[in-house]
Amino acid sequence: MLAASGKLDRRELCRALLADRGDMLVIAGLGAPAWDITAVGDHKNNFPLWGGMGGAAMIGLGLALAQPERRVLVITGDGEMLMGIGALATIAIQKPANLSVVVQDNEHYGETGMQQTATHHGVDLVAMAEGAGIRNTMRVNTPEEVEPLRRAIHAGNGPLFAVAKIDAANLPLVLPPREGAILQARLRESVLGPEAHLA
Amino acid sequence: MSSTISRDVIEHAPDAAADWPDRIYGLLKAYAIRQVALVPDAGHARLIRRCLADNDIRVVTLTTEEEGVALMQGAWLGGQRSVLLMQSSGVGNCINMLSLSTMHRCPMPMLVTMRGDFGEFNPAQVPMGQATQAVLEAMGTLVNRADKPEDVAPSVEATLKFAFNTFRPTATLIGQRVIGAKTFGKD
C-alpha cells in the first residue's frame, strides 16, 4: 500500500477504505479523488464530482442528514477541503453520526501542475477539524492505520474526520461518467427506488 | 471622525404586522421542505425562528452561502427537499457552486432578501445588490422579484414549483421596499 516515497498510495488507500462497503454512499471531490474511487470500481452509490470545488463535505452533510440510516463517506483532496474549510464548523454543529470525511492529503494541487497547498506548509487539517468541534478524528500515515479507519467509517460514531497523508504522484486517469444527470439519478434510484424519478 | 445613529437606519426587517414571513413558512411546509440552509439576514429573522421551532425542519446555519448550494445537492441525492435563505450579498458567494444544479439537474430554490436595492443606506451593499439578479441569471437561475408584500407568497410558491417541477436553480428576490420597514430592534 506504500508508494516509493514511503507514503500511502492513494488508489490502494481508496481500495481498502471501500472494501466491504455495504450500502455506503460515497461522494468524491473533483479531480484525483473522483478518479480514485472510479479506479476501485464505478458504482451506483458513488457520486464523483467534476466541479463544485469546496462543496464535497457539504454535499456529504446534506445527504447524511437526508439518509441518517446510511453511512456516507466523503473522500476529497487537501486543496478541495481547504477551499470549503468552513464546512468543518457547519458539520461539527450538525453532528451527523453517519458522516465521515477523509482527506487524501498529498500537500499539492495535483490537477494543475503540482503547486503546493497550505498543508505542505504545516497547516493541520485535523487540528482545524478538532478546533471546529469534531471530536472523532484520525491521522493515517501507515498501512496498519487504514483498516482501523475503515472500521471507524462504518462504526457510526461520526462525524468522523480523517487525514491520510498520501504519495503525491499523478496516477493514470480513470474517469467516471461525465453526465451529471446520470450520476445524480442513479444514486437517487439506488437510495429511493424507481419512485426517485417521479419526485 | 464618527457619528452616532439609531440602529433602525441600518437594520431592515419586516414590520411585526407583516404576514409574508409566516406565509413563506407555510409554503415550506406545504412543499415538504426538510432542510433549510441559511446565512442569517434580518429580513428572514422571523422565518428563521419559525423554522428553528419546527422539529421536522433541519436548519443548517452556514459559514458561507455556497455551503448551502452544496447542501441542497446532497439533500436532493438523499430524497429530501431543501431551500437556501440568504441576503443578496451572499448570492455572490454562490456563483461557481451553482454549477452543481445545472450539472446534475438538481432543484435549488433560493429565497433572497435584498440589500443595496430600495433606499439603501450602506454604500457597500450596493454593488452586489445591484448585481444580484444578473449574477443569478448568468448561472441559469430563474428569478422572480417580489416588491410588494402581497407578491411575496405567490412568488415564493412559483420559485418552489419551478425548482422541483423542472429541476433547476430558482430564486425569489424579496425587495428592500418590502423588507425595509424600521425594526426598532424588535425583529
Short mmCIF file of C-alpha atoms in Angstrom, two decimals:
data_model
loop_
_atom_site.label_atom_id
_atom_site.label_comp_id
_atom_site.label_asym_id
_atom_site.label_seq_id
_atom_site.Cartn_x
_atom_site.Cartn_y
_atom_site.Cartn_z
CA MET A 1 0.00 0.00 0.00
CA LEU A 2 3.07 2.25 0.19
CA ALA A 3 4.45 4.18 -2.77
CA ALA A 4 8.21 4.53 -3.35
CA SER A 5 8.10 7.74 -1.33
CA GLY A 6 7.13 5.75 1.76
CA LYS A 7 3.71 7.38 1.79
CA LEU A 8 0.38 5.67 1.14
CA ASP A 9 -0.63 5.00 -2.45
CA ARG A 10 -3.91 6.86 -2.96
CA ARG A 11 -5.58 4.15 -5.04
CA GLU A 12 -4.62 1.37 -2.65
CA LEU A 13 -5.91 3.50 0.21
CA CYS A 14 -9.23 4.02 -1.58
CA ARG A 15 -9.50 0.35 -2.41
CA ALA A 16 -9.02 -0.55 1.24
CA LEU A 17 -11.47 2.08 2.51
CA LEU A 18 -14.17 0.94 0.06
CA ALA A 19 -13.79 -2.77 0.85
CA ASP A 20 -17.00 -4.36 2.18
CA ARG A 21 -18.73 -1.02 1.67
CA GLY A 22 -22.23 -2.41 2.06
CA ASP A 23 -24.82 0.23 1.14
CA MET A 24 -22.49 3.12 1.98
CA LEU A 25 -22.85 6.23 -0.19
CA VAL A 26 -19.61 7.82 -1.39
CA ILE A 27 -19.02 11.41 -2.52
CA ALA A 28 -15.65 12.12 -4.13
CA GLY A 29 -14.17 15.59 -4.55
CA LEU A 30 -13.26 16.74 -8.02
CA GLY A 31 -10.03 15.56 -9.63
CA ALA A 32 -7.95 12.72 -8.29
CA PRO A 33 -10.36 11.52 -5.57
CA ALA A 34 -13.06 11.10 -8.25
CA TRP A 35 -10.61 9.14 -10.41
CA ASP A 36 -9.54 7.08 -7.38
CA ILE A 37 -13.00 5.84 -6.39
CA THR A 38 -13.70 5.11 -10.04
CA ALA A 39 -10.45 3.13 -10.33
CA VAL A 40 -11.67 0.97 -7.47
CA GLY A 41 -14.85 0.41 -9.48
CA ASP A 42 -17.61 2.68 -10.71
CA HIS A 43 -20.68 2.15 -8.55
CA LYS A 44 -24.30 3.31 -8.42
CA ASN A 45 -23.68 4.56 -4.87
CA ASN A 46 -20.74 6.73 -5.96
CA PHE A 47 -21.16 10.45 -6.63
CA PRO A 48 -17.88 11.60 -8.17
CA LEU A 49 -17.71 15.37 -8.64
CA TRP A 50 -16.50 17.14 -11.77
CA GLY A 51 -16.71 20.61 -10.21
CA GLY A 52 -18.18 22.46 -7.26
CA MET A 53 -14.76 22.77 -5.66
CA GLY A 54 -15.09 23.24 -1.91
CA GLY A 55 -18.51 21.60 -1.75
CA ALA A 56 -17.81 17.90 -1.30
CA ALA A 57 -18.11 17.80 2.51
CA MET A 58 -21.33 19.83 2.42
CA ILE A 59 -22.87 17.53 -0.18
CA GLY A 60 -22.00 14.76 2.22
CA LEU A 61 -23.73 16.63 5.05
CA GLY A 62 -26.94 17.17 3.09
CA LEU A 63 -27.00 13.51 2.09
CA ALA A 64 -26.17 12.28 5.60
CA LEU A 65 -28.99 14.36 7.11
CA ALA A 66 -31.45 13.09 4.50
CA GLN A 67 -30.41 9.43 4.95
CA PRO A 68 -29.49 9.03 8.63
CA GLU A 69 -29.58 5.22 8.43
CA ARG A 70 -26.94 5.10 5.68
CA ARG A 71 -23.21 5.54 6.04
CA VAL A 72 -21.99 8.50 3.99
CA LEU A 73 -18.30 8.84 3.13
CA VAL A 74 -16.73 11.91 1.55
CA ILE A 75 -13.29 11.33 0.04
CA THR A 76 -11.62 14.51 -1.09
CA GLY A 77 -8.29 16.26 -1.51
CA ASP A 78 -6.48 18.77 0.66
CA GLY A 79 -6.99 21.62 -1.82
CA GLU A 80 -10.72 20.94 -2.08
CA MET A 81 -11.13 20.69 1.70
CA LEU A 82 -9.19 23.91 2.27
CA MET A 83 -11.47 25.77 -0.15
CA GLY A 84 -14.55 24.78 1.85
CA ILE A 85 -12.93 24.69 5.28
CA GLY A 86 -15.85 26.44 6.96
CA ALA A 87 -17.85 23.27 6.35
CA LEU A 88 -15.97 21.72 9.28
CA ALA A 89 -17.74 24.14 11.60
CA THR A 90 -21.10 23.57 9.93
CA ILE A 91 -20.72 19.79 10.15
CA ALA A 92 -19.49 19.87 13.74
CA ILE A 93 -22.61 21.73 14.82
CA GLN A 94 -25.00 19.40 12.94
CA LYS A 95 -23.29 16.28 14.37
CA PRO A 96 -24.32 13.72 11.72
CA ALA A 97 -23.33 10.37 13.26
CA ASN A 98 -23.31 8.68 9.84
CA LEU A 99 -20.93 11.09 8.04
CA SER A 100 -17.19 10.59 7.54
CA VAL A 101 -14.85 12.93 5.69
CA VAL A 102 -11.49 11.52 4.62
CA VAL A 103 -8.96 13.93 3.14
CA GLN A 104 -6.33 12.36 0.92
CA ASP A 105 -3.59 14.86 1.63
CA ASN A 106 -0.78 14.98 -0.94
CA GLU A 107 0.04 18.57 0.02
CA HIS A 108 -0.31 19.68 -3.61
CA TYR A 109 -2.83 20.83 -6.22
CA GLY A 110 -2.31 17.70 -8.29
CA GLU A 111 -4.51 18.52 -11.27
CA THR A 112 -3.00 21.91 -12.02
CA GLY A 113 0.76 21.37 -12.03
CA MET A 114 1.61 20.22 -8.51
CA GLN A 115 1.66 23.59 -6.82
CA GLN A 116 1.97 23.31 -3.04
CA THR A 117 -1.13 23.64 -0.86
CA ALA A 118 -1.26 25.12 2.62
CA THR A 119 -0.88 21.67 4.19
CA HIS A 120 2.59 21.49 2.65
CA HIS A 121 3.47 24.48 4.78
CA GLY A 122 2.21 22.98 8.01
CA VAL A 123 -1.49 23.80 8.05
CA ASP A 124 -3.02 20.98 10.10
CA LEU A 125 -6.48 19.95 8.87
CA VAL A 126 -7.04 17.57 11.78
CA ALA A 127 -6.34 20.37 14.25
CA MET A 128 -8.75 22.61 12.33
CA ALA A 129 -11.46 19.93 12.49
CA GLU A 130 -10.87 19.46 16.21
CA GLY A 131 -10.95 23.19 16.70
CA ALA A 132 -14.31 23.25 14.94
CA GLY A 133 -15.60 20.71 17.44
CA ILE A 134 -15.32 17.43 15.55
CA ARG A 135 -14.19 15.07 18.30
CA ASN A 136 -13.74 11.90 16.27
CA THR A 137 -10.59 12.47 14.21
CA MET A 138 -7.84 10.23 12.86
CA ARG A 139 -4.43 10.66 11.27
CA VAL A 140 -3.45 7.90 8.87
CA ASN A 141 0.13 7.56 7.69
CA THR A 142 0.82 3.84 7.56
CA PRO A 143 -0.89 0.80 6.00
CA GLU A 144 -1.61 -0.51 9.51
CA GLU A 145 -3.73 2.55 10.24
CA VAL A 146 -6.01 2.11 7.22
CA GLU A 147 -8.17 -0.78 8.43
CA PRO A 148 -8.96 0.98 11.74
CA LEU A 149 -10.10 3.97 9.67
CA ARG A 150 -12.31 1.73 7.52
CA ARG A 151 -13.89 0.27 10.63
CA ALA A 152 -14.37 3.72 12.14
CA ILE A 153 -16.19 4.86 8.99
CA HIS A 154 -18.69 2.04 9.46
CA ALA A 155 -18.99 2.47 13.24
CA GLY A 156 -21.46 5.35 13.03
CA ASN A 157 -19.82 7.45 15.73
CA GLY A 158 -19.47 10.44 13.48
CA PRO A 159 -18.97 12.95 12.37
CA LEU A 160 -15.54 11.46 11.68
CA PHE A 161 -12.77 13.49 10.10
CA ALA A 162 -9.53 11.85 8.96
CA VAL A 163 -6.46 12.98 7.08
CA ALA A 164 -4.41 10.38 5.24
CA LYS A 165 -1.03 11.55 4.06
CA ILE A 166 -0.56 10.12 0.58
CA ASP A 167 2.06 9.96 -2.14
CA ALA A 168 1.78 12.93 -4.49
CA ALA A 169 2.23 11.07 -7.79
CA ASN A 170 -0.34 11.68 -10.50
CA LEU A 171 -1.78 8.31 -11.49
CA PRO A 172 -3.46 7.36 -14.80
CA LEU A 173 -6.88 8.94 -15.29
CA VAL A 174 -9.81 6.62 -14.65
CA LEU A 175 -12.84 8.70 -15.49
CA PRO A 176 -16.41 8.21 -14.20
CA PRO A 177 -19.45 9.11 -16.34
CA ARG A 178 -19.33 12.79 -17.27
CA GLU A 179 -23.10 13.27 -17.46
CA GLY A 180 -24.10 14.78 -14.13
CA ALA A 181 -27.80 13.98 -14.50
CA ILE A 182 -26.96 10.28 -14.74
CA LEU A 183 -24.69 10.44 -11.71
CA GLN A 184 -27.46 12.03 -9.66
CA ALA A 185 -30.29 9.87 -10.98
CA ARG A 186 -28.53 6.55 -10.48
CA LEU A 187 -27.68 7.32 -6.85
CA ARG A 188 -31.20 8.59 -6.16
CA GLU A 189 -32.70 5.48 -7.72
CA SER A 190 -30.39 3.30 -5.65
CA VAL A 191 -31.45 5.04 -2.44
CA LEU A 192 -35.10 5.83 -3.16
CA GLY A 193 -36.13 3.24 -5.75
CA PRO A 194 -37.73 3.96 -9.14
CA GLU A 195 -40.04 6.48 -7.45
CA ALA A 196 -37.00 8.77 -7.31
CA HIS A 197 -37.69 9.73 -10.91
CA LEU A 198 -41.29 10.68 -10.16
CA ALA A 199 -40.44 13.06 -7.31
CA MET B 1 -14.48 61.29 12.79
CA SER B 2 -17.52 59.31 13.81
CA SER B 3 -21.27 59.66 14.09
CA THR B 4 -23.94 58.01 16.20
CA ILE B 5 -27.27 56.98 14.69
CA SER B 6 -30.22 54.74 15.50
CA ARG B 7 -29.91 51.06 14.53
CA ASP B 8 -33.15 51.47 12.56
CA VAL B 9 -31.19 53.13 9.78
CA ILE B 10 -29.04 50.10 9.06
CA GLU B 11 -31.24 47.14 10.03
CA HIS B 12 -34.10 46.07 7.85
CA ALA B 13 -36.69 43.56 8.98
CA PRO B 14 -40.38 43.14 8.23
CA ASP B 15 -42.90 45.05 10.27
CA ALA B 16 -44.42 42.94 13.04
CA ALA B 17 -47.79 43.20 11.30
CA ALA B 18 -46.46 41.82 8.00
CA ASP B 19 -47.62 38.26 7.42
CA TRP B 20 -45.41 37.31 4.47
CA PRO B 21 -42.69 35.59 6.58
CA ASP B 22 -45.38 33.33 8.06
CA ARG B 23 -46.80 32.67 4.60
CA ILE B 24 -43.33 31.63 3.39
CA TYR B 25 -43.10 29.25 6.34
CA GLY B 26 -46.48 27.80 5.36
CA LEU B 27 -45.22 27.25 1.83
CA LEU B 28 -42.07 25.50 3.08
CA LYS B 29 -44.36 23.10 4.94
CA ALA B 30 -46.76 22.69 2.01
CA TYR B 31 -43.85 21.80 -0.29
CA ALA B 32 -42.33 19.35 2.21
CA ILE B 33 -39.07 21.23 2.72
CA ARG B 34 -36.95 19.29 5.22
CA GLN B 35 -33.61 21.14 5.20
CA VAL B 36 -33.33 24.93 5.41
CA ALA B 37 -29.82 26.23 4.81
CA LEU B 38 -29.09 29.81 5.69
CA VAL B 39 -26.78 32.64 6.47
CA PRO B 40 -28.98 34.91 8.59
CA ASP B 41 -30.47 38.15 7.37
CA ALA B 42 -32.64 40.45 9.44
CA GLY B 43 -35.27 40.25 6.71
CA HIS B 44 -35.57 36.49 7.27
CA ALA B 45 -35.36 36.64 11.09
CA ARG B 46 -38.97 35.69 11.75
CA LEU B 47 -38.98 32.92 9.12
CA ILE B 48 -35.77 31.53 10.64
CA ARG B 49 -37.40 31.44 14.09
CA ARG B 50 -40.38 29.56 12.68
CA CYS B 51 -38.07 27.00 11.06
CA LEU B 52 -35.98 26.58 14.23
CA ALA B 53 -39.15 25.84 16.18
CA ASP B 54 -40.16 23.06 13.74
CA ASN B 55 -38.84 19.59 14.57
CA ASP B 56 -39.46 18.40 11.01
CA ILE B 57 -37.19 21.04 9.52
CA ARG B 58 -33.42 20.81 9.93
CA VAL B 59 -31.95 24.32 10.00
CA VAL B 60 -28.33 24.35 8.84
CA THR B 61 -26.57 27.63 9.61
CA LEU B 62 -23.68 28.04 7.18
CA THR B 63 -20.35 29.80 7.36
CA THR B 64 -20.77 30.94 3.73
CA GLU B 65 -23.70 30.71 1.37
CA GLU B 66 -22.04 28.40 -1.16
CA GLU B 67 -22.09 25.69 1.50
CA GLY B 68 -25.86 25.84 1.23
CA VAL B 69 -25.79 25.20 -2.51
CA ALA B 70 -23.74 22.06 -1.90
CA LEU B 71 -26.04 21.05 0.98
CA MET B 72 -29.06 21.27 -1.34
CA GLN B 73 -27.30 18.94 -3.78
CA GLY B 74 -26.69 16.41 -1.01
CA ALA B 75 -30.21 16.67 0.38
CA TRP B 76 -31.72 16.00 -3.05
CA LEU B 77 -29.44 12.99 -3.56
CA GLY B 78 -30.91 11.63 -0.35
CA GLY B 79 -34.51 12.38 -1.29
CA GLN B 80 -35.14 15.48 0.80
CA ARG B 81 -36.21 18.90 -0.42
CA SER B 82 -34.32 21.96 0.78
CA VAL B 83 -34.12 25.72 0.31
CA LEU B 84 -31.39 28.32 0.81
CA LEU B 85 -32.18 31.56 2.64
CA MET B 86 -29.72 34.42 2.27
CA GLN B 87 -29.17 38.11 1.81
CA SER B 88 -28.37 39.42 -1.66
CA SER B 89 -24.69 39.87 -0.74
CA GLY B 90 -24.49 36.10 -0.25
CA VAL B 91 -25.53 35.40 -3.83
CA GLY B 92 -22.06 36.43 -4.94
CA ASN B 93 -20.59 33.73 -2.73
CA CYS B 94 -22.61 31.06 -4.55
CA ILE B 95 -21.68 31.64 -8.17
CA ASN B 96 -19.45 28.69 -9.03
CA MET B 97 -21.20 26.26 -6.70
CA LEU B 98 -24.47 26.86 -8.60
CA SER B 99 -22.90 24.85 -11.43
CA LEU B 100 -23.89 21.77 -9.41
CA SER B 101 -27.56 22.44 -10.14
CA THR B 102 -27.08 22.68 -13.89
CA MET B 103 -24.58 19.81 -13.99
CA HIS B 104 -26.79 17.37 -12.08
CA ARG B 105 -30.28 18.88 -12.73
CA CYS B 106 -30.78 19.42 -9.02
CA PRO B 107 -33.67 21.60 -7.76
CA MET B 108 -32.22 24.56 -5.85
CA PRO B 109 -34.75 27.16 -4.70
CA MET B 110 -33.27 30.27 -3.08
CA LEU B 111 -35.12 32.97 -1.13
CA VAL B 112 -33.08 36.16 -1.16
CA THR B 113 -33.71 39.26 0.91
CA MET B 114 -32.42 42.28 -0.93
CA ARG B 115 -29.97 44.93 0.20
CA GLY B 116 -28.44 47.64 -1.94
CA ASP B 117 -31.82 47.97 -3.53
CA PHE B 118 -34.54 50.43 -2.45
CA GLY B 119 -33.49 53.20 -0.10
CA GLU B 120 -30.17 51.63 0.90
CA PHE B 121 -28.04 53.42 3.50
CA ASN B 122 -24.82 51.39 3.23
CA PRO B 123 -22.77 52.02 0.07
CA ALA B 124 -21.00 48.65 0.43
CA GLN B 125 -24.30 46.84 -0.16
CA VAL B 126 -24.98 48.49 -3.50
CA PRO B 127 -22.56 46.73 -5.89
CA MET B 128 -23.72 43.18 -5.05
CA GLY B 129 -27.32 44.23 -4.53
CA GLN B 130 -27.48 45.73 -7.99
CA ALA B 131 -25.72 42.67 -9.49
CA THR B 132 -27.77 40.01 -7.69
CA GLN B 133 -30.35 39.29 -10.38
CA ALA B 134 -27.81 39.42 -13.22
CA VAL B 135 -25.46 37.06 -11.40
CA LEU B 136 -28.20 34.53 -10.68
CA GLU B 137 -29.46 34.67 -14.26
CA ALA B 138 -25.94 34.34 -15.61
CA MET B 139 -25.78 30.99 -13.79
CA GLY B 140 -29.07 29.80 -15.26
CA THR B 141 -31.34 30.69 -12.35
CA LEU B 142 -34.97 31.58 -12.97
CA VAL B 143 -35.53 34.76 -10.94
CA ASN B 144 -38.82 36.13 -9.58
CA ARG B 145 -38.99 39.50 -7.87
CA ALA B 146 -41.38 40.47 -5.09
CA ASP B 147 -41.54 44.21 -4.48
CA LYS B 148 -44.88 44.34 -2.66
CA PRO B 149 -45.81 42.34 0.44
CA GLU B 150 -48.70 40.67 -1.39
CA ASP B 151 -46.29 39.47 -4.12
CA VAL B 152 -44.02 37.56 -1.75
CA ALA B 153 -46.01 34.37 -1.19
CA PRO B 154 -47.06 33.86 -4.84
CA SER B 155 -43.51 34.49 -5.97
CA VAL B 156 -42.04 32.08 -3.41
CA GLU B 157 -44.56 29.44 -4.43
CA ALA B 158 -43.62 29.89 -8.08
CA THR B 159 -39.94 29.60 -7.14
CA LEU B 160 -40.54 26.34 -5.25
CA LYS B 161 -42.72 24.88 -8.00
CA PHE B 162 -40.34 25.79 -10.78
CA ALA B 163 -37.35 24.31 -8.95
CA PHE B 164 -38.96 20.99 -8.04
CA ASN B 165 -41.00 20.57 -11.23
CA THR B 166 -38.24 21.47 -13.66
CA PHE B 167 -35.01 20.60 -11.78
CA ARG B 168 -33.01 23.82 -11.82
CA PRO B 169 -31.92 26.79 -9.69
CA THR B 170 -34.65 29.31 -8.97
CA ALA B 171 -34.85 32.39 -6.77
CA THR B 172 -37.26 34.88 -5.31
CA LEU B 173 -35.72 38.27 -4.62
CA ILE B 174 -37.65 39.98 -1.83
CA GLY B 175 -37.18 43.67 -2.48
CA GLN B 176 -35.97 46.12 0.11
CA ARG B 177 -39.19 48.03 -0.39
CA VAL B 178 -40.97 45.05 1.19
CA ILE B 179 -38.43 44.46 3.94
CA GLY B 180 -37.42 48.00 4.61
CA ALA B 181 -39.70 48.94 7.49
CA LYS B 182 -37.81 50.12 10.53
CA THR B 183 -37.10 47.41 13.04
CA PHE B 184 -36.93 49.28 16.34
CA GLY B 185 -34.62 46.41 17.32
CA LYS B 186 -37.56 44.04 17.79
CA ASP B 187 -37.43 41.66 14.84
#
